[in-house]
Amino acid sequence: MGRTALFLLIILSACHSKKPDADKRNGAPPTADVMIAKPQSVSNIVEANGTVVANEFVQLHPEASGRITYLNVPEGVFVNQGTVIARINDADLQAQLSKSKVQLELAVKTEERLKKLLAINGINQADYDSALNQVQSIKTDIAYYQALIDKTVVKAPFSGTVGLRLVSIGAYVTPTDVIASIQQLNTLKIDFTLPESYGALVHKGNVVTIETDTDDSVKQKATIIAVEPQANTTTRNLKVRASLQNAKAHPGSFVKVYVDAGENKHAIMLPSSVLIPNDQNNQVVILRDGKAKFVSVETGIREASNVEITKGISEGDSVLITGVLFAKPGAVIKVLSVKN
């Protein structure tokens, strides 16, 4: 029993002897690593998502309802402008046209005969005018029927590659049915959007860099051909269209678009981890006379792990990059090292 009491006495004595050292450590200032703010050159590349669009694209619809009597859809094959893709049954219209042509022949002969009689006062002017009007009326009917017949023929509106056939010969179609699609692929377009704040970077003739989703090792150049004048009222983004020559991408595929916003030779870059967000803005902790000071900052370019400080930090300021969470306004900070 005496040995146990002696052992407890030794332990209490040891704890009492260490207490002053612990208190001394608790009173020591917190330590941190700092970085000296200095300007450096930074390339500002704005990244956007884009979509490949065919130079020309159209879905081929018949303009008239009827049964398909001829179908020429060479799937995946290039066809020239004016190539007949399909014909709709036009037998009734052809019959009407033939009938009108016969009527026209008779009306012309009648008009010529009455014209001779009018010259010798054999008939009055009203009879001749009626015959002449009949000729003009039949000619109008012929033009009308010919227009209807033309609508039964579906032609390629431009030279391009035909897509997949969606109907079969003998099918009954209406103007709402799609026979096939045709796309012009020798030149492709890239549609992408940018925030309106970058509107000064996109002008007709400017060059952007394109990276396809299938091959991110190959970058291509595209030339801006147009910018939508009005920003989207929901997203406040501008829609931009660029032209891509000799590309092998498929329309509808995804691409990355990189817009060069120029180089800032006086950018102050800091690690993103030093930012302390709050409800209104971001803050960083700097050292002034060895004490912590919280300052509000504005940010610019963001990289993988760094961010540009556009306002709030001056060249030569010492910015805390570690121990930020333990710093308090006005507290003394002990600097461990200066990082790059």
mmCIF file of C-alpha atoms in Angstrom:
data_model
loop_
_atom_site.group_PDB
_atom_site.id
_atom_site.type_symbol
_atom_site.label_atom_id
_atom_site.label_comp_id
_atom_site.label_asym_id
_atom_site.label_seq_id
_atom_site.Cartn_x
_atom_site.Cartn_y
_atom_site.Cartn_z
ATOM 1 C CA MET A 1 0.000 0.000 0.000
ATOM 2 C CA GLY A 2 2.897 2.330 0.715
ATOM 3 C CA ARG A 3 4.407 1.630 -2.691
ATOM 4 C CA THR A 4 1.150 2.640 -4.434
ATOM 5 C CA ALA A 5 1.001 5.967 -2.607
ATOM 6 C CA LEU A 6 4.632 6.655 -3.530
ATOM 7 C CA PHE A 7 3.932 5.924 -7.212
ATOM 8 C CA LEU A 8 0.967 8.357 -7.317
ATOM 9 C CA LEU A 9 3.079 11.010 -5.646
ATOM 10 C CA ILE A 10 5.739 10.699 -8.341
ATOM 11 C CA ILE A 11 3.129 11.026 -11.136
ATOM 12 C CA LEU A 12 1.537 14.142 -9.610
ATOM 13 C CA SER A 13 4.948 15.675 -9.157
ATOM 14 C CA ALA A 14 5.818 15.041 -12.818
ATOM 15 C CA CYS A 15 2.567 16.594 -14.069
ATOM 16 C CA HIS A 16 3.097 19.638 -11.879
ATOM 17 C CA SER A 17 6.625 20.112 -13.215
ATOM 18 C CA LYS A 18 5.392 20.024 -16.908
ATOM 19 C CA LYS A 19 2.521 22.479 -16.485
ATOM 20 C CA PRO A 20 4.599 25.636 -16.781
ATOM 21 C CA ASP A 21 6.080 24.396 -20.096
ATOM 22 C CA ALA A 22 2.601 23.659 -21.517
ATOM 23 C CA ASP A 23 1.323 27.053 -20.487
ATOM 24 C CA LYS A 24 4.321 28.619 -22.145
ATOM 25 C CA ARG A 25 3.534 26.811 -25.383
ATOM 26 C CA ASN A 26 -0.134 27.823 -25.282
ATOM 27 C CA GLY A 27 0.879 31.456 -25.037
ATOM 28 C CA ALA A 28 3.184 31.331 -28.104
ATOM 29 C CA PRO A 29 1.984 33.145 -31.291
ATOM 30 C CA PRO A 30 0.634 30.957 -34.113
ATOM 31 C CA THR A 31 3.007 30.148 -36.974
ATOM 32 C CA ALA A 32 2.406 30.385 -40.704
ATOM 33 C CA ASP A 33 4.098 30.356 -44.105
ATOM 34 C CA VAL A 34 3.808 33.476 -46.248
ATOM 35 C CA MET A 35 4.180 34.412 -49.891
ATOM 36 C CA ILE A 36 5.417 37.795 -51.124
ATOM 37 C CA ALA A 37 2.991 39.162 -53.734
ATOM 38 C CA LYS A 38 4.774 40.017 -56.968
ATOM 39 C CA PRO A 39 3.552 40.495 -60.556
ATOM 40 C CA GLN A 40 4.091 37.858 -63.208
ATOM 41 C CA SER A 41 3.034 37.140 -66.781
ATOM 42 C CA VAL A 42 -0.129 35.074 -67.144
ATOM 43 C CA SER A 43 -1.853 33.969 -70.353
ATOM 44 C CA ASN A 44 -5.594 34.414 -70.141
ATOM 45 C CA ILE A 45 -7.325 31.621 -72.057
ATOM 46 C CA VAL A 46 -11.119 31.556 -71.842
ATOM 47 C CA GLU A 47 -12.585 28.062 -72.206
ATOM 48 C CA ALA A 48 -16.060 27.415 -73.603
ATOM 49 C CA ASN A 49 -18.152 24.435 -74.666
ATOM 50 C CA GLY A 50 -19.140 24.205 -78.305
ATOM 51 C CA THR A 51 -21.106 22.067 -80.747
ATOM 52 C CA VAL A 52 -20.202 21.085 -84.296
ATOM 53 C CA VAL A 53 -22.775 22.217 -86.863
ATOM 54 C CA ALA A 54 -22.912 21.323 -90.565
ATOM 55 C CA ASN A 55 -22.308 24.195 -92.977
ATOM 56 C CA GLU A 56 -25.729 23.476 -94.509
ATOM 57 C CA PHE A 57 -28.344 21.084 -93.175
ATOM 58 C CA VAL A 58 -31.913 20.371 -94.193
ATOM 59 C CA GLN A 59 -34.501 17.652 -93.730
ATOM 60 C CA LEU A 60 -36.107 16.674 -97.027
ATOM 61 C CA HIS A 61 -39.909 16.867 -96.841
ATOM 62 C CA PRO A 62 -42.315 16.374 -99.755
ATOM 63 C CA GLU A 63 -44.356 19.460 -100.560
ATOM 64 C CA ALA A 64 -47.323 17.372 -101.735
ATOM 65 C CA SER A 65 -49.177 14.443 -100.231
ATOM 66 C CA GLY A 66 -49.261 11.162 -102.130
ATOM 67 C CA ARG A 67 -47.668 7.806 -102.800
ATOM 68 C CA ILE A 68 -43.944 7.639 -103.512
ATOM 69 C CA THR A 69 -43.370 6.269 -107.024
ATOM 70 C CA TYR A 70 -39.623 6.923 -107.240
ATOM 71 C CA LEU A 71 -37.043 6.958 -104.446
ATOM 72 C CA ASN A 72 -33.334 7.676 -104.782
ATOM 73 C CA VAL A 73 -31.708 8.025 -101.349
ATOM 74 C CA PRO A 74 -28.026 6.982 -101.556
ATOM 75 C CA GLU A 75 -27.362 6.801 -97.824
ATOM 76 C CA GLY A 76 -24.064 8.371 -96.805
ATOM 77 C CA VAL A 77 -23.225 9.317 -100.403
ATOM 78 C CA PHE A 78 -22.414 12.765 -101.780
ATOM 79 C CA VAL A 79 -24.968 14.066 -104.301
ATOM 80 C CA ASN A 80 -24.990 17.199 -106.427
ATOM 81 C CA GLN A 81 -27.466 20.024 -106.189
ATOM 82 C CA GLY A 82 -30.646 19.286 -108.157
ATOM 83 C CA THR A 83 -30.410 15.489 -107.872
ATOM 84 C CA VAL A 84 -33.910 13.967 -107.771
ATOM 85 C CA ILE A 85 -34.403 12.243 -104.422
ATOM 86 C CA ALA A 86 -38.070 11.223 -104.674
ATOM 87 C CA ARG A 87 -41.189 11.583 -106.801
ATOM 88 C CA ILE A 88 -44.796 11.580 -105.630
ATOM 89 C CA ASN A 89 -47.590 10.094 -107.756
ATOM 90 C CA ASP A 90 -48.736 12.953 -110.034
ATOM 91 C CA ALA A 91 -50.923 11.070 -112.518
ATOM 92 C CA ASP A 92 -54.024 13.177 -111.791
ATOM 93 C CA LEU A 93 -52.084 16.404 -112.176
ATOM 94 C CA GLN A 94 -50.511 15.229 -115.438
ATOM 95 C CA ALA A 95 -54.005 14.461 -116.757
ATOM 96 C CA GLN A 96 -55.241 17.922 -115.803
ATOM 97 C CA LEU A 97 -52.189 19.433 -117.473
ATOM 98 C CA SER A 98 -52.774 17.517 -120.700
ATOM 99 C CA LYS A 99 -56.428 18.539 -120.711
ATOM 100 C CA SER A 100 -55.524 22.198 -120.287
ATOM 101 C CA LYS A 101 -52.993 22.028 -123.112
ATOM 102 C CA VAL A 102 -55.671 20.671 -125.468
ATOM 103 C CA GLN A 103 -58.037 23.425 -124.375
ATOM 104 C CA LEU A 104 -55.307 25.964 -124.983
ATOM 105 C CA GLU A 105 -54.806 24.815 -128.566
ATOM 106 C CA LEU A 106 -58.500 25.230 -129.290
ATOM 107 C CA ALA A 107 -58.657 28.603 -127.504
ATOM 108 C CA VAL A 108 -55.669 29.922 -129.472
ATOM 109 C CA LYS A 109 -57.197 28.922 -132.813
ATOM 110 C CA THR A 110 -60.480 30.558 -131.826
ATOM 111 C CA GLU A 111 -58.675 33.758 -130.785
ATOM 112 C CA GLU A 112 -56.751 33.894 -134.098
ATOM 113 C CA ARG A 113 -59.918 33.417 -136.163
ATOM 114 C CA LEU A 114 -61.819 36.092 -134.238
ATOM 115 C CA LYS A 115 -58.877 38.442 -134.579
ATOM 116 C CA LYS A 116 -59.164 38.243 -138.366
ATOM 117 C CA LEU A 117 -62.898 38.844 -138.199
ATOM 118 C CA LEU A 118 -62.360 41.807 -135.904
ATOM 119 C CA ALA A 119 -60.029 43.346 -138.481
ATOM 120 C CA ILE A 120 -62.844 43.443 -141.047
ATOM 121 C CA ASN A 121 -65.489 44.372 -138.465
ATOM 122 C CA GLY A 122 -66.989 40.868 -138.683
ATOM 123 C CA ILE A 123 -67.427 40.727 -134.871
ATOM 124 C CA ASN A 124 -67.541 43.234 -132.089
ATOM 125 C CA GLN A 125 -64.635 43.929 -129.741
ATOM 126 C CA ALA A 126 -66.318 42.233 -126.777
ATOM 127 C CA ASP A 127 -66.410 38.844 -128.508
ATOM 128 C CA TYR A 128 -62.740 39.019 -129.336
ATOM 129 C CA ASP A 129 -61.800 40.138 -125.805
ATOM 130 C CA SER A 130 -63.681 37.162 -124.381
ATOM 131 C CA ALA A 131 -61.736 34.754 -126.589
ATOM 132 C CA LEU A 132 -58.418 36.397 -125.656
ATOM 133 C CA ASN A 133 -59.292 36.182 -121.972
ATOM 134 C CA GLN A 134 -60.039 32.479 -122.392
ATOM 135 C CA VAL A 135 -56.529 31.933 -123.771
ATOM 136 C CA GLN A 136 -54.929 33.746 -120.849
ATOM 137 C CA SER A 137 -57.063 31.847 -118.344
ATOM 138 C CA ILE A 138 -56.047 28.449 -119.734
ATOM 139 C CA LYS A 139 -52.361 29.476 -119.734
ATOM 140 C CA THR A 140 -52.729 30.353 -116.051
ATOM 141 C CA ASP A 141 -54.269 26.937 -115.362
ATOM 142 C CA ILE A 142 -51.333 25.241 -117.114
ATOM 143 C CA ALA A 143 -48.838 27.198 -115.006
ATOM 144 C CA TYR A 144 -50.771 26.248 -111.861
ATOM 145 C CA TYR A 145 -50.805 22.534 -112.649
ATOM 146 C CA GLN A 146 -47.127 22.637 -113.587
ATOM 147 C CA ALA A 147 -46.334 24.193 -110.194
ATOM 148 C CA LEU A 148 -48.248 21.406 -108.438
ATOM 149 C CA ILE A 149 -46.350 18.799 -110.458
ATOM 150 C CA ASP A 150 -43.036 20.438 -109.522
ATOM 151 C CA LYS A 151 -43.983 20.068 -105.862
ATOM 152 C CA THR A 152 -44.232 16.298 -106.310
ATOM 153 C CA VAL A 153 -40.510 16.127 -107.070
ATOM 154 C CA VAL A 154 -38.056 16.280 -104.157
ATOM 155 C CA LYS A 155 -34.590 17.484 -105.189
ATOM 156 C CA ALA A 156 -31.348 18.077 -103.351
ATOM 157 C CA PRO A 157 -31.330 21.823 -102.543
ATOM 158 C CA PHE A 158 -27.515 21.880 -102.438
ATOM 159 C CA SER A 159 -24.577 19.548 -102.926
ATOM 160 C CA GLY A 160 -23.999 17.452 -99.834
ATOM 161 C CA THR A 161 -24.033 14.064 -98.132
ATOM 162 C CA VAL A 162 -27.360 12.266 -97.832
ATOM 163 C CA GLY A 163 -28.301 10.798 -94.463
ATOM 164 C CA LEU A 164 -30.325 7.700 -93.651
ATOM 165 C CA ARG A 165 -33.497 6.869 -95.610
ATOM 166 C CA LEU A 166 -36.611 7.134 -93.425
ATOM 167 C CA VAL A 167 -39.333 6.006 -95.879
ATOM 168 C CA SER A 168 -39.797 3.277 -98.473
ATOM 169 C CA ILE A 169 -40.996 3.389 -102.046
ATOM 170 C CA GLY A 170 -44.765 3.024 -102.236
ATOM 171 C CA ALA A 171 -45.335 4.731 -98.895
ATOM 172 C CA TYR A 172 -47.958 7.430 -98.589
ATOM 173 C CA VAL A 173 -46.337 10.626 -97.339
ATOM 174 C CA THR A 174 -47.445 14.105 -96.362
ATOM 175 C CA PRO A 175 -45.470 17.357 -96.007
ATOM 176 C CA THR A 176 -44.854 16.490 -92.336
ATOM 177 C CA ASP A 177 -42.922 13.310 -93.210
ATOM 178 C CA VAL A 178 -39.130 13.310 -93.522
ATOM 179 C CA ILE A 179 -37.670 11.358 -96.435
ATOM 180 C CA ALA A 180 -34.015 11.860 -95.462
ATOM 181 C CA SER A 181 -31.571 14.587 -94.474
ATOM 182 C CA ILE A 182 -28.736 16.172 -96.410
ATOM 183 C CA GLN A 183 -25.721 17.947 -94.946
ATOM 184 C CA GLN A 184 -22.836 19.907 -96.385
ATOM 185 C CA LEU A 185 -19.699 18.700 -94.622
ATOM 186 C CA ASN A 186 -16.827 20.249 -96.586
ATOM 187 C CA THR A 187 -16.991 23.166 -94.151
ATOM 188 C CA LEU A 188 -18.198 22.853 -90.560
ATOM 189 C CA LYS A 189 -19.366 25.461 -88.091
ATOM 190 C CA ILE A 190 -18.742 25.643 -84.356
ATOM 191 C CA ASP A 191 -21.435 27.198 -82.171
ATOM 192 C CA PHE A 192 -20.415 28.174 -78.633
ATOM 193 C CA THR A 193 -21.429 30.646 -75.931
ATOM 194 C CA LEU A 194 -19.451 33.090 -73.823
ATOM 195 C CA PRO A 195 -20.447 35.432 -70.988
ATOM 196 C CA GLU A 196 -21.202 38.893 -72.315
ATOM 197 C CA SER A 197 -18.254 40.267 -70.323
ATOM 198 C CA TYR A 198 -16.012 38.592 -72.908
ATOM 199 C CA GLY A 199 -17.825 40.218 -75.815
ATOM 200 C CA ALA A 200 -14.772 42.308 -76.706
ATOM 201 C CA LEU A 201 -12.802 39.129 -77.430
ATOM 202 C CA VAL A 202 -15.074 37.757 -80.149
ATOM 203 C CA HIS A 203 -15.258 39.654 -83.414
ATOM 204 C CA LYS A 204 -15.723 38.527 -86.988
ATOM 205 C CA GLY A 205 -12.367 37.323 -88.275
ATOM 206 C CA ASN A 206 -10.872 36.460 -84.872
ATOM 207 C CA VAL A 207 -9.279 33.002 -84.579
ATOM 208 C CA VAL A 208 -10.107 30.542 -81.788
ATOM 209 C CA THR A 209 -8.671 27.112 -80.979
ATOM 210 C CA ILE A 210 -10.836 23.999 -81.205
ATOM 211 C CA GLU A 211 -10.261 20.705 -79.415
ATOM 212 C CA THR A 212 -12.495 17.772 -80.249
ATOM 213 C CA ASP A 213 -13.735 15.442 -77.554
ATOM 214 C CA THR A 214 -12.505 12.378 -79.479
ATOM 215 C CA ASP A 215 -8.914 13.576 -79.896
ATOM 216 C CA ASP A 216 -7.731 16.106 -77.322
ATOM 217 C CA SER A 217 -4.166 15.917 -78.645
ATOM 218 C CA VAL A 218 -5.038 17.681 -81.901
ATOM 219 C CA LYS A 219 -6.013 21.331 -81.821
ATOM 220 C CA GLN A 220 -7.476 23.119 -84.828
ATOM 221 C CA LYS A 221 -8.037 26.752 -85.702
ATOM 222 C CA ALA A 222 -11.474 28.158 -86.433
ATOM 223 C CA THR A 223 -12.385 31.643 -87.648
ATOM 224 C CA ILE A 224 -15.294 33.530 -86.092
ATOM 225 C CA ILE A 225 -17.860 34.371 -88.770
ATOM 226 C CA ALA A 226 -20.683 35.852 -86.687
ATOM 227 C CA VAL A 227 -21.786 36.844 -83.188
ATOM 228 C CA GLU A 228 -25.429 36.930 -82.124
ATOM 229 C CA PRO A 229 -26.150 40.635 -81.499
ATOM 230 C CA GLN A 230 -28.460 39.981 -78.544
ATOM 231 C CA ALA A 231 -27.342 38.207 -75.376
ATOM 232 C CA ASN A 232 -29.486 35.414 -73.982
ATOM 233 C CA THR A 233 -31.862 37.033 -71.501
ATOM 234 C CA THR A 234 -31.679 34.043 -69.139
ATOM 235 C CA THR A 235 -27.952 33.241 -69.073
ATOM 236 C CA ARG A 236 -26.618 36.642 -70.286
ATOM 237 C CA ASN A 237 -24.360 34.732 -72.684
ATOM 238 C CA LEU A 238 -23.443 35.590 -76.260
ATOM 239 C CA LYS A 239 -23.771 32.973 -78.998
ATOM 240 C CA VAL A 240 -20.788 32.838 -81.326
ATOM 241 C CA ARG A 241 -20.318 30.924 -84.594
ATOM 242 C CA ALA A 242 -16.949 30.000 -86.080
ATOM 243 C CA SER A 243 -16.009 28.316 -89.360
ATOM 244 C CA LEU A 244 -13.806 25.210 -89.323
ATOM 245 C CA GLN A 245 -12.146 24.178 -92.590
ATOM 246 C CA ASN A 246 -11.190 20.602 -93.558
ATOM 247 C CA ALA A 247 -12.414 19.120 -90.281
ATOM 248 C CA LYS A 248 -13.305 15.481 -89.691
ATOM 249 C CA ALA A 249 -15.649 15.997 -86.768
ATOM 250 C CA HIS A 250 -19.275 14.895 -86.938
ATOM 251 C CA PRO A 251 -22.062 17.490 -86.743
ATOM 252 C CA GLY A 252 -23.597 17.479 -83.296
ATOM 253 C CA SER A 253 -20.404 16.388 -81.537
ATOM 254 C CA PHE A 254 -18.934 18.211 -78.541
ATOM 255 C CA VAL A 255 -15.819 20.400 -78.745
ATOM 256 C CA LYS A 256 -13.808 22.608 -76.423
ATOM 257 C CA VAL A 257 -13.253 26.184 -77.584
ATOM 258 C CA TYR A 258 -10.316 28.237 -76.317
ATOM 259 C CA VAL A 259 -10.405 32.013 -76.768
ATOM 260 C CA ASP A 260 -7.166 33.938 -76.231
ATOM 261 C CA ALA A 261 -7.880 36.935 -74.014
ATOM 262 C CA GLY A 262 -4.297 38.192 -74.198
ATOM 263 C CA GLU A 263 -1.419 38.139 -71.729
ATOM 264 C CA ASN A 264 -1.373 40.016 -68.445
ATOM 265 C CA LYS A 265 2.237 40.834 -67.603
ATOM 266 C CA HIS A 266 1.433 42.290 -64.172
ATOM 267 C CA ALA A 267 -0.849 39.665 -62.650
ATOM 268 C CA ILE A 268 -0.564 38.804 -58.956
ATOM 269 C CA MET A 269 -1.229 35.081 -58.585
ATOM 270 C CA LEU A 270 -1.918 33.347 -55.263
ATOM 271 C CA PRO A 271 -2.935 29.810 -54.306
ATOM 272 C CA SER A 272 -6.703 29.393 -54.366
ATOM 273 C CA SER A 273 -6.561 27.962 -50.833
ATOM 274 C CA VAL A 274 -5.714 31.379 -49.325
ATOM 275 C CA LEU A 275 -9.159 32.783 -50.207
ATOM 276 C CA ILE A 276 -11.644 33.107 -47.354
ATOM 277 C CA PRO A 277 -15.142 33.415 -48.866
ATOM 278 C CA ASN A 278 -17.957 35.281 -47.159
ATOM 279 C CA ASP A 279 -21.385 36.573 -48.097
ATOM 280 C CA GLN A 280 -20.168 39.638 -49.990
ATOM 281 C CA ASN A 281 -16.636 38.979 -51.253
ATOM 282 C CA ASN A 282 -13.407 37.046 -50.764
ATOM 283 C CA GLN A 283 -10.754 37.876 -48.201
ATOM 284 C CA VAL A 284 -7.108 37.017 -47.678
ATOM 285 C CA VAL A 285 -4.878 37.427 -44.620
ATOM 286 C CA ILE A 286 -1.759 39.573 -44.944
ATOM 287 C CA LEU A 287 0.918 40.499 -42.439
ATOM 288 C CA ARG A 288 1.385 44.141 -41.482
ATOM 289 C CA ASP A 289 4.030 44.802 -38.823
ATOM 290 C CA GLY A 290 3.912 41.137 -37.867
ATOM 291 C CA LYS A 291 0.153 41.159 -37.257
ATOM 292 C CA ALA A 292 -2.647 39.539 -39.231
ATOM 293 C CA LYS A 293 -4.885 41.793 -41.272
ATOM 294 C CA PHE A 294 -7.930 40.625 -43.217
ATOM 295 C CA VAL A 295 -8.393 42.427 -46.561
ATOM 296 C CA SER A 296 -11.153 42.072 -49.163
ATOM 297 C CA VAL A 297 -9.985 41.148 -52.654
ATOM 298 C CA GLU A 298 -11.346 40.775 -56.166
ATOM 299 C CA THR A 299 -10.335 37.854 -58.346
ATOM 300 C CA GLY A 300 -9.717 37.412 -62.052
ATOM 301 C CA ILE A 301 -8.175 34.532 -63.955
ATOM 302 C CA ARG A 302 -8.440 31.121 -62.329
ATOM 303 C CA GLU A 303 -6.041 28.294 -63.009
ATOM 304 C CA ALA A 304 -5.935 24.727 -61.677
ATOM 305 C CA SER A 305 -4.649 25.740 -58.247
ATOM 306 C CA ASN A 306 -4.023 29.491 -58.477
ATOM 307 C CA VAL A 307 -6.152 32.589 -58.793
ATOM 308 C CA GLU A 308 -5.396 36.117 -59.947
ATOM 309 C CA ILE A 309 -5.953 38.930 -57.447
ATOM 310 C CA THR A 310 -7.047 42.018 -59.339
ATOM 311 C CA LYS A 311 -7.780 44.286 -56.374
ATOM 312 C CA GLY A 312 -6.939 44.399 -52.659
ATOM 313 C CA ILE A 313 -3.326 43.119 -52.783
ATOM 314 C CA SER A 314 -0.283 45.220 -53.709
ATOM 315 C CA GLU A 315 3.148 44.154 -54.828
ATOM 316 C CA GLY A 316 5.317 43.287 -51.810
ATOM 317 C CA ASP A 317 2.468 42.326 -49.459
ATOM 318 C CA SER A 318 3.088 39.253 -47.305
ATOM 319 C CA VAL A 319 0.151 36.885 -47.736
ATOM 320 C CA LEU A 320 -0.508 33.965 -45.397
ATOM 321 C CA ILE A 321 -0.657 30.711 -47.354
ATOM 322 C CA THR A 322 -0.750 28.348 -44.353
ATOM 323 C CA GLY A 323 -2.366 28.739 -40.945
ATOM 324 C CA VAL A 324 -5.096 30.922 -42.422
ATOM 325 C CA LEU A 325 -7.820 29.213 -40.410
ATOM 326 C CA PHE A 326 -6.066 29.974 -37.111
ATOM 327 C CA ALA A 327 -5.354 33.645 -37.825
ATOM 328 C CA LYS A 328 -7.383 36.342 -36.069
ATOM 329 C CA PRO A 329 -7.504 40.055 -36.924
ATOM 330 C CA GLY A 330 -4.652 41.873 -35.185
ATOM 331 C CA ALA A 331 -3.049 38.685 -33.864
ATOM 332 C CA VAL A 332 0.721 38.344 -33.920
ATOM 333 C CA ILE A 333 1.882 35.753 -36.453
ATOM 334 C CA LYS A 334 5.284 34.050 -36.425
ATOM 335 C CA VAL A 335 6.625 33.460 -39.945
ATOM 336 C CA LEU A 336 8.090 30.012 -40.486
ATOM 337 C CA SER A 337 9.159 30.407 -44.117
ATOM 338 C CA VAL A 338 8.600 32.398 -47.307
ATOM 339 C CA LYS A 339 7.208 30.271 -50.128
ATOM 340 C CA ASN A 340 7.285 30.837 -53.895
#
